[in-house]
Each structure stands twice: as C-alpha cells, then as structure tokens.
Amino acid sequence: MFNQTMTAQDVLAIHWDGTLPVRPEILAKRLGVGVFSRSDMEESGYIYIDESNQPRIVFNRSEPLVRRRFTVAHELGHYASGDLMHGQTMWRDTRENFMSTARNPREVAANRFAAELLMPAQHVVSAVSHGAVTLPALAELFQVSEVAMKYRLLNLGMLRG
C-alpha cells in the first residue's frame, strides 16, 4: 500500500514519459493503482481499496473522454495525497451535483492535482509560446475540457478572469 504523499509534479517527474496528452491511467498503473471502467453508474468515478489491499479507480465510461480523463486524474490525486483509508470509498460526484462538493478541501485538492497532472505548467507555457493560443486548441492538445483549460490558464496567471 502507498504510504507517502506525492504531488502531481512528483508523479510526472517519476512516472511520465513527457508526451502529451498525459495519460492518467498509465500513471495510475505505474503507481500500482488498478483502473477500471463501468457504464452502469451514476457518478463519474470512485477510488477504493479492495479486499487484497490494492487501490482501484473505477470511472464511468459513458461520460465524455475529457471527463473520464479528469476523473481518473482526480481519483489518483486522492490516492497520491494519502486521503484514502483502508475500507473507504471516495466518490467523484455527477456533473449535475458537482457544485455540492466543490468546496470540500479534499475535493478541491484532488481537482487541483488533476489539473496539474493533465496540464503541466511548463508544457502549458510552452504550448502558448509556440502558437497554441486559443482555448479550443489548448484543450485539444491536453485532451481536457475548455472549462478545465480556462481554469488552468487562470490559475497559472496566463488569463484574466
């Protein structure tokens, strides 16, 4: 079982090959986290520790690709930060109910981790300096939603609200 905390930058530095888009499911597997999909669930995804003490991420495969990628990265954030305890399941809410958990500090931290993992700062800066300057172009390059890309640019100080 994972017993230390890691930032998104730590995970990228140790387990990422540097190619875009970042593949959160591969990073999860390199950290020993199984990644599975289901189509029969209401939520976007969840993470839990199974009966053999192995971490597992399950995501809703009926959601759009960008949402699935962010969900896996978000759940990986819970794991990497040490949020998950044995026997506990952490759920990522549905899109419709997202705002109800948006202020929970652990959820905010997991969202921040996901953004930093999927949109590494130096690569965002580099993409903008090399001509990918529209929101749609950047979102496509990083395979994230335009909303996620907008918040990342705002948080990096590259866009004014």
Coordinates of N, CA, C and O in Angstrom, one line a residue:
M1 N 0.8 -1.2 0.0 CA 0.0 0.0 0.0 C 0.9 1.2 0.0 O 1.9 1.3 0.6
F2 N 0.4 2.2 -0.7 CA 1.1 3.5 -0.8 C 1.2 4.2 0.6 O 0.1 4.3 1.2
N3 N 2.3 4.7 1.0 CA 2.4 5.2 2.3 C 3.1 6.6 2.4 O 3.6 7.0 3.4
Q4 N 3.2 7.3 1.3 CA 3.7 8.6 1.3 C 2.8 9.5 0.4 O 2.1 9.0 -0.4
T5 N 3.0 10.8 0.6 CA 2.2 11.7 -0.3 C 3.1 12.1 -1.4 O 4.3 12.3 -1.3
M6 N 2.4 12.3 -2.6 CA 3.1 12.8 -3.8 C 2.3 13.9 -4.4 O 1.1 13.9 -4.4
T7 N 3.0 14.9 -4.9 CA 2.3 16.0 -5.7 C 2.2 15.5 -7.1 O 2.8 14.5 -7.6
A8 N 1.4 16.2 -7.9 CA 1.3 15.9 -9.3 C 2.6 16.0 -10.0 O 3.0 15.2 -10.9
Q9 N 3.4 17.0 -9.6 CA 4.7 17.2 -10.2 C 5.6 16.0 -9.9 O 6.4 15.5 -10.7
D10 N 5.5 15.4 -8.6 CA 6.3 14.2 -8.3 C 5.9 13.1 -9.2 O 6.8 12.4 -9.7
V11 N 4.6 12.8 -9.4 CA 4.2 11.7 -10.2 C 4.7 11.9 -11.6 O 5.2 10.9 -12.2
L12 N 4.6 13.1 -12.1 CA 5.0 13.3 -13.5 C 6.5 13.1 -13.6 O 7.0 12.5 -14.6
A13 N 7.3 13.6 -12.7 CA 8.8 13.5 -12.7 C 9.2 12.0 -12.7 O 10.2 11.7 -13.3
I14 N 8.5 11.2 -11.9 CA 8.9 9.8 -11.8 C 8.3 8.9 -12.8 O 9.0 8.0 -13.3
H15 N 7.1 9.1 -13.2 CA 6.4 8.1 -14.0 C 5.9 8.6 -15.4 O 5.4 7.8 -16.1
W16 N 6.1 9.8 -15.8 CA 5.7 10.3 -17.1 C 6.8 10.3 -18.1 O 7.9 10.7 -17.8
D17 N 6.4 9.9 -19.3 CA 7.4 9.9 -20.4 C 7.6 11.2 -21.1 O 8.4 11.3 -22.1
G18 N 6.8 12.2 -20.7 CA 6.9 13.6 -21.3 C 6.1 13.8 -22.6 O 6.1 14.9 -23.1
T19 N 5.3 12.8 -23.0 CA 4.5 13.0 -24.2 C 3.1 13.5 -23.8 O 2.6 13.2 -22.8
L20 N 2.5 14.4 -24.7 CA 1.2 14.9 -24.5 C 0.2 14.1 -25.4 O 0.6 13.7 -26.5
P21 N -1.0 13.9 -25.0 CA -1.5 14.3 -23.7 C -1.0 13.3 -22.6 O -0.7 12.2 -22.9
V22 N -1.0 13.8 -21.4 CA -0.6 13.0 -20.2 C -1.7 11.9 -20.1 O -2.9 12.1 -20.3
R23 N -1.3 10.6 -19.9 CA -2.2 9.5 -19.8 C -2.4 9.1 -18.3 O -1.6 8.3 -17.8
P24 N -3.4 9.6 -17.6 CA -3.5 9.4 -16.2 C -3.7 7.9 -15.9 O -3.2 7.5 -14.8
E25 N -4.3 7.1 -16.7 CA -4.5 5.7 -16.4 C -3.2 5.0 -16.4 O -2.9 4.1 -15.6
I26 N -2.2 5.4 -17.3 CA -0.9 4.8 -17.3 C -0.1 5.2 -16.0 O 0.5 4.3 -15.4
L27 N -0.2 6.4 -15.6 CA 0.5 6.9 -14.4 C -0.1 6.1 -13.2 O 0.6 5.7 -12.3
A28 N -1.4 6.0 -13.2 CA -2.0 5.2 -12.1 C -1.5 3.8 -12.0 O -1.1 3.3 -10.9
K29 N -1.4 3.1 -13.1 CA -0.9 1.8 -13.1 C 0.5 1.7 -12.7 O 0.9 0.8 -12.0
R30 N 1.3 2.7 -13.1 CA 2.7 2.7 -12.7 C 2.9 2.9 -11.2 O 3.9 2.6 -10.6
L31 N 1.8 3.5 -10.6 CA 1.8 3.7 -9.1 C 1.2 2.5 -8.4 O 1.0 2.5 -7.2
G32 N 0.8 1.5 -9.2 CA 0.2 0.3 -8.6 C -1.3 0.4 -8.3 O -1.9 -0.3 -7.6
V33 N -2.0 1.4 -9.0 CA -3.4 1.6 -8.9 C -4.1 1.0 -10.1 O -3.8 1.4 -11.2
G34 N -5.0 0.0 -9.9 CA -5.8 -0.5 -11.0 C -6.8 0.5 -11.5 O -7.3 1.2 -10.7
V35 N -7.0 0.5 -12.8 CA -8.0 1.4 -13.4 C -9.0 0.6 -14.2 O -8.6 -0.2 -15.0
F36 N -10.3 0.8 -13.9 CA -11.4 0.0 -14.5 C -12.5 0.9 -14.9 O -12.6 2.0 -14.3
S37 N -13.3 0.5 -15.8 CA -14.5 1.3 -16.2 C -15.8 0.5 -16.1 O -15.8 -0.7 -16.1
R38 N -16.8 1.3 -15.9 CA -18.2 0.7 -15.9 C -19.1 1.7 -16.6 O -18.8 2.9 -16.6
S39 N -20.2 1.2 -17.1 CA -21.2 2.1 -17.7 C -22.5 2.2 -16.9 O -23.3 2.9 -17.3
D40 N -22.6 1.4 -15.9 CA -23.8 1.3 -15.1 C -23.8 2.1 -13.8 O -24.3 1.7 -12.8
M41 N -23.1 3.3 -13.8 CA -23.0 4.1 -12.6 C -23.5 5.5 -12.8 O -23.4 6.0 -13.9
E42 N -24.0 6.1 -11.8 CA -24.5 7.5 -11.8 C -23.3 8.5 -11.7 O -23.3 9.5 -12.3
E43 N -22.3 8.1 -10.8 CA -21.2 9.0 -10.5 C -20.2 9.0 -11.7 O -20.2 8.1 -12.5
S44 N -19.3 9.9 -11.6 CA -18.2 10.0 -12.6 C -17.1 8.9 -12.3 O -16.5 8.4 -13.2
G45 N -16.9 8.6 -11.0 CA -16.0 7.6 -10.7 C -15.7 7.6 -9.2 O -16.3 8.3 -8.4
Y46 N -14.9 6.6 -8.8 CA -14.5 6.5 -7.4 C -13.2 5.7 -7.3 O -12.7 5.1 -8.2
I47 N -12.6 5.8 -6.1 CA -11.4 5.1 -5.7 C -11.7 4.3 -4.4 O -12.4 4.8 -3.6
Y48 N -11.1 3.1 -4.3 CA -11.3 2.3 -3.1 C -10.1 1.4 -3.0 O -9.3 1.2 -3.9
I49 N -10.0 0.8 -1.8 CA -9.0 -0.2 -1.5 C -9.8 -1.6 -1.5 O -10.7 -1.7 -0.8
D50 N -9.4 -2.5 -2.4 CA -10.1 -3.7 -2.5 C -9.7 -4.7 -1.3 O -8.9 -4.4 -0.5
E51 N -10.3 -5.9 -1.4 CA -10.1 -6.9 -0.3 C -8.7 -7.4 -0.2 O -8.3 -7.8 0.9
S52 N -7.9 -7.2 -1.2 CA -6.5 -7.6 -1.1 C -5.6 -6.4 -0.9 O -4.4 -6.5 -1.1
N53 N -6.2 -5.3 -0.4 CA -5.5 -4.1 0.0 C -4.8 -3.4 -1.2 O -3.9 -2.7 -1.1
Q54 N -5.4 -3.5 -2.4 CA -5.0 -2.9 -3.6 C -5.9 -1.7 -4.0 O -7.1 -1.8 -4.0
P55 N -5.3 -0.5 -4.3 CA -6.1 0.6 -4.7 C -6.7 0.4 -6.1 O -6.0 -0.1 -7.0
R56 N -7.9 0.8 -6.3 CA -8.6 0.7 -7.6 C -9.4 1.9 -7.9 O -10.1 2.4 -7.0
I57 N -9.3 2.4 -9.1 CA -10.1 3.5 -9.6 C -11.1 3.0 -10.6 O -10.7 2.2 -11.4
V58 N -12.3 3.4 -10.4 CA -13.4 3.0 -11.4 C -14.0 4.3 -11.9 O -14.3 5.2 -11.2
F59 N -14.1 4.4 -13.3 CA -14.6 5.6 -13.9 C -15.8 5.2 -14.8 O -15.9 4.0 -15.2
N60 N -16.7 6.1 -15.0 CA -17.9 6.0 -15.8 C -17.5 6.1 -17.3 O -17.3 7.2 -17.7
R61 N -17.5 5.0 -18.0 CA -17.1 5.0 -19.4 C -18.1 5.7 -20.3 O -17.9 5.9 -21.5
S62 N -19.3 5.9 -19.8 CA -20.4 6.6 -20.6 C -20.2 8.1 -20.7 O -20.9 8.8 -21.4
E63 N -19.3 8.6 -19.9 CA -19.1 10.1 -19.9 C -18.1 10.4 -21.0 O -17.3 9.6 -21.5
P64 N -18.0 11.7 -21.4 CA -17.1 12.1 -22.5 C -15.6 11.9 -22.1 O -15.3 11.9 -20.9
L65 N -14.8 11.7 -23.1 CA -13.3 11.4 -22.8 C -12.7 12.3 -21.9 O -12.0 11.9 -21.0
V66 N -12.9 13.6 -22.1 CA -12.2 14.6 -21.2 C -12.7 14.5 -19.8 O -11.9 14.6 -18.9
R67 N -13.9 14.2 -19.6 CA -14.4 13.9 -18.2 C -13.8 12.7 -17.6 O -13.4 12.7 -16.4
R68 N -13.7 11.6 -18.4 CA -13.1 10.4 -17.9 C -11.7 10.6 -17.5 O -11.2 10.1 -16.4
R69 N -10.9 11.3 -18.3 CA -9.5 11.5 -18.0 C -9.4 12.3 -16.7 O -8.5 12.0 -15.9
F70 N -10.2 13.4 -16.6 CA -10.1 14.2 -15.4 C -10.5 13.4 -14.2 O -9.9 13.5 -13.1
T71 N -11.5 12.5 -14.3 CA -11.9 11.7 -13.2 C -10.8 10.8 -12.7 O -10.5 10.7 -11.5
V72 N -10.1 10.1 -13.6 CA -9.0 9.2 -13.2 C -7.9 10.0 -12.6 O -7.4 9.6 -11.5
A73 N -7.6 11.2 -13.1 CA -6.6 12.1 -12.5 C -7.0 12.6 -11.1 O -6.2 12.6 -10.2
H74 N -8.3 12.9 -11.0 CA -8.8 13.4 -9.7 C -8.7 12.3 -8.7 O -8.2 12.5 -7.5
E75 N -9.1 11.1 -9.0 CA -9.1 9.9 -8.0 C -7.6 9.6 -7.7 O -7.3 9.3 -6.6
L76 N -6.8 9.7 -8.7 CA -5.3 9.5 -8.4 C -4.8 10.5 -7.5 O -4.0 10.2 -6.6
G77 N -5.4 11.7 -7.5 CA -5.0 12.8 -6.6 C -5.3 12.4 -5.2 O -4.6 12.6 -4.2
H78 N -6.5 11.8 -5.0 CA -6.9 11.3 -3.6 C -5.8 10.3 -3.1 O -5.4 10.3 -2.0
Y79 N -5.5 9.4 -4.0 CA -4.5 8.3 -3.6 C -3.2 8.9 -3.3 O -2.6 8.6 -2.3
A80 N -2.7 9.8 -4.2 CA -1.3 10.3 -4.1 C -1.2 11.2 -2.8 O -0.1 11.3 -2.2
S81 N -2.3 11.8 -2.4 CA -2.3 12.7 -1.2 C -2.5 12.0 0.1 O -2.5 12.6 1.1
G82 N -2.8 10.7 0.0 CA -3.0 9.9 1.2 C -4.4 10.0 1.8 O -4.6 9.7 2.9
D83 N -5.3 10.5 1.0 CA -6.7 10.7 1.5 C -7.4 9.4 1.8 O -8.3 9.3 2.6
L84 N -7.1 8.4 1.1 CA -7.9 7.1 1.1 C -7.4 6.2 2.2 O -6.2 5.9 2.3
M85 N -8.3 5.8 3.1 CA -8.0 4.8 4.2 C -8.6 3.5 3.8 O -9.5 3.4 3.0
H86 N -8.0 2.4 4.4 CA -8.5 1.1 4.1 C -10.0 1.0 4.4 O -10.5 1.5 5.4
G87 N -10.7 0.4 3.5 CA -12.2 0.2 3.7 C -13.0 1.4 3.3 O -14.2 1.3 3.3
Q88 N -12.4 2.4 2.8 CA -13.1 3.7 2.4 C -13.2 3.7 0.9 O -12.3 3.3 0.2
T89 N -14.3 4.3 0.4 CA -14.5 4.6 -1.0 C -14.7 6.1 -1.1 O -15.5 6.6 -0.3
M90 N -14.0 6.7 -2.1 CA -14.2 8.1 -2.3 C -14.9 8.3 -3.7 O -14.3 7.8 -4.7
W91 N -16.0 8.9 -3.8 CA -16.8 9.1 -5.0 C -16.5 10.4 -5.6 O -16.4 11.5 -4.9
R92 N -16.4 10.5 -6.9 CA -16.5 11.7 -7.7 C -17.9 11.9 -8.1 O -18.5 11.1 -8.8
D93 N -18.4 13.1 -7.8 CA -19.8 13.4 -8.0 C -20.2 13.4 -9.5 O -19.4 13.6 -10.3
T94 N -21.5 13.3 -9.7 CA -22.0 13.5 -11.1 C -21.8 15.0 -11.5 O -21.7 15.9 -10.7
R95 N -21.9 15.2 -12.8 CA -21.7 16.6 -13.3 C -22.8 17.5 -12.7 O -22.6 18.6 -12.4
E96 N -24.0 16.9 -12.6 CA -25.2 17.7 -12.1 C -25.0 18.1 -10.7 O -25.5 19.2 -10.3
N97 N -24.4 17.3 -9.9 CA -24.2 17.6 -8.4 C -22.8 18.1 -8.1 O -22.5 18.2 -6.9
F98 N -22.0 18.4 -9.1 CA -20.6 18.7 -8.9 C -20.5 19.9 -7.9 O -19.6 19.8 -7.0
M99 N -21.3 20.9 -7.9 CA -21.1 22.1 -7.1 C -21.3 21.8 -5.6 O -20.8 22.5 -4.8
S100 N -22.1 20.7 -5.3 CA -22.3 20.4 -3.9 C -21.1 20.0 -3.2 O -21.0 20.1 -2.0
T101 N -20.1 19.5 -3.9 CA -18.8 19.0 -3.2 C -17.6 19.9 -3.6 O -16.5 19.7 -3.2
A102 N -17.9 21.0 -4.4 CA -16.8 21.8 -4.9 C -16.0 22.5 -3.8 O -14.9 23.0 -4.1
R103 N -16.6 22.7 -2.6 CA -15.9 23.4 -1.6 C -15.2 22.5 -0.6 O -14.5 23.0 0.3
N104 N -15.4 21.2 -0.7 CA -14.7 20.3 0.2 C -13.2 20.4 0.0 O -12.8 20.2 -1.2
P105 N -12.4 20.7 1.0 CA -11.0 20.9 0.8 C -10.3 19.7 0.1 O -9.4 19.9 -0.7
R106 N -10.7 18.5 0.4 CA -10.1 17.3 -0.2 C -10.4 17.2 -1.6 O -9.6 16.8 -2.5
E107 N -11.7 17.6 -2.0 CA -12.1 17.5 -3.4 C -11.4 18.7 -4.2 O -11.0 18.4 -5.3
V108 N -11.3 19.8 -3.6 CA -10.6 20.9 -4.2 C -9.1 20.5 -4.5 O -8.6 20.7 -5.6
A109 N -8.5 19.9 -3.5 CA -7.1 19.5 -3.7 C -7.0 18.4 -4.8 O -6.0 18.4 -5.6
A110 N -7.9 17.5 -4.8 CA -7.9 16.4 -5.9 C -8.1 17.1 -7.2 O -7.5 16.6 -8.2
N111 N -9.0 18.1 -7.3 CA -9.2 18.8 -8.6 C -7.9 19.5 -9.0 O -7.5 19.5 -10.2
R112 N -7.3 20.1 -8.1 CA -6.0 20.8 -8.4 C -4.9 19.8 -8.8 O -4.2 20.1 -9.8
F113 N -4.8 18.7 -8.2 CA -3.9 17.7 -8.5 C -4.2 17.2 -10.0 O -3.3 17.1 -10.8
A114 N -5.4 17.0 -10.3 CA -5.8 16.5 -11.6 C -5.4 17.6 -12.7 O -4.9 17.2 -13.8
A115 N -5.7 18.8 -12.4 CA -5.3 19.9 -13.4 C -3.8 20.0 -13.6 O -3.3 20.1 -14.7
E116 N -3.1 19.9 -12.5 CA -1.6 19.9 -12.6 C -1.0 18.7 -13.3 O 0.0 18.8 -14.0
L117 N -1.7 17.6 -13.1 CA -1.2 16.3 -13.7 C -1.5 16.4 -15.2 O -0.6 16.0 -16.1
L118 N -2.7 16.8 -15.6 CA -3.1 16.7 -17.0 C -2.6 17.9 -17.8 O -2.5 17.8 -19.1
M119 N -2.3 19.0 -17.1 CA -1.9 20.2 -17.8 C -0.7 20.8 -17.1 O -0.7 21.8 -16.4
P120 N 0.5 20.1 -17.2 CA 1.7 20.5 -16.5 C 2.1 21.9 -16.9 O 2.1 22.3 -18.1
A121 N 2.3 22.8 -15.9 CA 2.6 24.2 -16.1 C 3.6 24.5 -17.2 O 3.3 25.3 -18.1
Q122 N 4.7 23.9 -17.2 CA 5.8 24.2 -18.2 C 5.3 23.9 -19.6 O 5.7 24.5 -20.5
H123 N 4.5 22.8 -19.7 CA 4.0 22.4 -21.0 C 2.9 23.4 -21.5 O 2.8 23.6 -22.7
V124 N 2.1 23.9 -20.6 CA 1.1 24.9 -21.0 C 1.8 26.1 -21.5 O 1.5 26.7 -22.5
V125 N 2.8 26.6 -20.7 CA 3.5 27.8 -21.1 C 4.2 27.6 -22.4 O 4.1 28.5 -23.3
S126 N 4.8 26.5 -22.6 CA 5.5 26.1 -23.9 C 4.5 26.1 -25.0 O 4.8 26.7 -26.1
A127 N 3.3 25.5 -24.9 CA 2.4 25.4 -25.9 C 1.9 26.8 -26.3 O 1.7 27.1 -27.5
V128 N 1.6 27.7 -25.4 CA 1.2 29.0 -25.7 C 2.3 29.8 -26.4 O 2.1 30.5 -27.4
S129 N 3.5 29.6 -25.9 CA 4.6 30.4 -26.6 C 5.0 29.8 -28.0 O 5.6 30.5 -28.8
H130 N 4.5 28.6 -28.3 CA 4.7 28.0 -29.6 C 3.5 28.1 -30.5 O 3.4 27.4 -31.5
G131 N 2.5 28.9 -30.1 CA 1.4 29.2 -31.0 C 0.1 28.6 -30.7 O -0.9 28.9 -31.4
A132 N 0.0 27.7 -29.8 CA -1.3 27.2 -29.4 C -2.0 28.2 -28.4 O -1.9 28.0 -27.2
V133 N -2.6 29.2 -29.0 CA -3.1 30.3 -28.2 C -4.6 30.3 -28.0 O -5.1 31.1 -27.2
T134 N -5.4 29.5 -28.7 CA -6.8 29.6 -28.5 C -7.2 28.5 -27.4 O -6.5 27.5 -27.3
L135 N -8.2 28.8 -26.7 CA -8.7 27.8 -25.7 C -9.0 26.5 -26.3 O -8.6 25.4 -25.8
P136 N -9.7 26.4 -27.5 CA -10.0 25.1 -28.1 C -8.7 24.3 -28.5 O -8.6 23.1 -28.3
A137 N -7.8 25.1 -29.0 CA -6.5 24.4 -29.4 C -5.8 23.8 -28.2 O -5.2 22.7 -28.3
L138 N -5.7 24.6 -27.1 CA -5.0 24.1 -25.9 C -5.8 22.9 -25.3 O -5.2 22.0 -24.9
A139 N -7.1 23.1 -25.2 CA -7.9 22.0 -24.7 C -7.7 20.7 -25.5 O -7.6 19.6 -24.9
E140 N -7.7 20.8 -26.8 CA -7.4 19.6 -27.6 C -6.1 19.0 -27.4 O -5.9 17.8 -27.3
L141 N -5.0 19.9 -27.4 CA -3.7 19.4 -27.2 C -3.5 18.6 -25.9 O -2.9 17.6 -25.8
F142 N -4.2 19.1 -24.8 CA -4.0 18.5 -23.5 C -5.2 17.5 -23.2 O -5.2 16.8 -22.2
Q143 N -6.1 17.3 -24.2 CA -7.3 16.5 -24.0 C -8.0 16.7 -22.7 O -8.3 15.8 -21.9
V144 N -8.4 18.0 -22.5 CA -9.2 18.4 -21.4 C -10.3 19.2 -21.9 O -10.3 19.6 -23.1
S145 N -11.3 19.5 -21.0 CA -12.4 20.4 -21.5 C -11.9 21.8 -21.6 O -10.9 22.2 -20.9
E146 N -12.6 22.6 -22.3 CA -12.3 24.0 -22.4 C -12.4 24.7 -21.1 O -11.6 25.6 -20.7
V147 N -13.4 24.3 -20.3 CA -13.6 24.8 -18.9 C -12.3 24.5 -18.1 O -11.8 25.4 -17.4
A148 N -11.9 23.3 -18.1 CA -10.7 22.9 -17.3 C -9.5 23.7 -17.8 O -8.7 24.2 -16.9
M149 N -9.3 23.9 -19.1 CA -8.2 24.6 -19.6 C -8.3 26.1 -19.2 O -7.2 26.7 -18.8
K150 N -9.5 26.6 -19.2 CA -9.6 28.0 -18.8 C -9.2 28.2 -17.4 O -8.5 29.2 -17.1
Y151 N -9.6 27.3 -16.5 CA -9.3 27.5 -15.1 C -7.8 27.3 -14.9 O -7.1 28.0 -14.1
R152 N -7.2 26.4 -15.7 CA -5.7 26.2 -15.6 C -5.0 27.5 -16.0 O -4.0 27.9 -15.3
L153 N -5.4 28.1 -17.1 CA -4.8 29.3 -17.5 C -5.0 30.4 -16.5 O -4.0 31.2 -16.3
L154 N -6.1 30.5 -15.9 CA -6.4 31.5 -14.9 C -5.5 31.3 -13.7 O -4.8 32.2 -13.2
N155 N -5.4 30.0 -13.2 CA -4.5 29.7 -12.1 C -3.1 29.9 -12.4 O -2.3 30.1 -11.4
L156 N -2.6 29.8 -13.6 CA -1.2 30.0 -14.0 C -1.0 31.5 -14.2 O 0.2 31.9 -14.5
G157 N -2.0 32.3 -14.1 CA -1.8 33.7 -14.4 C -1.7 34.1 -15.8 O -1.1 35.2 -16.2
M158 N -2.1 33.2 -16.7 CA -1.9 33.4 -18.1 C -3.2 34.0 -18.8 O -3.2 34.2 -20.0
L159 N -4.2 34.1 -18.0 CA -5.5 34.6 -18.5 C -6.2 35.4 -17.3 O -6.1 35.0 -16.2
R160 N -6.8 36.4 -17.7 CA -7.5 37.2 -16.7 C -9.0 36.8 -16.7 O -9.6 36.6 -17.7
G161 N -9.5 36.7 -15.5 CA -10.9 36.4 -15.3 C -11.9 37.4 -15.7 O -12.9 37.4 -16.0

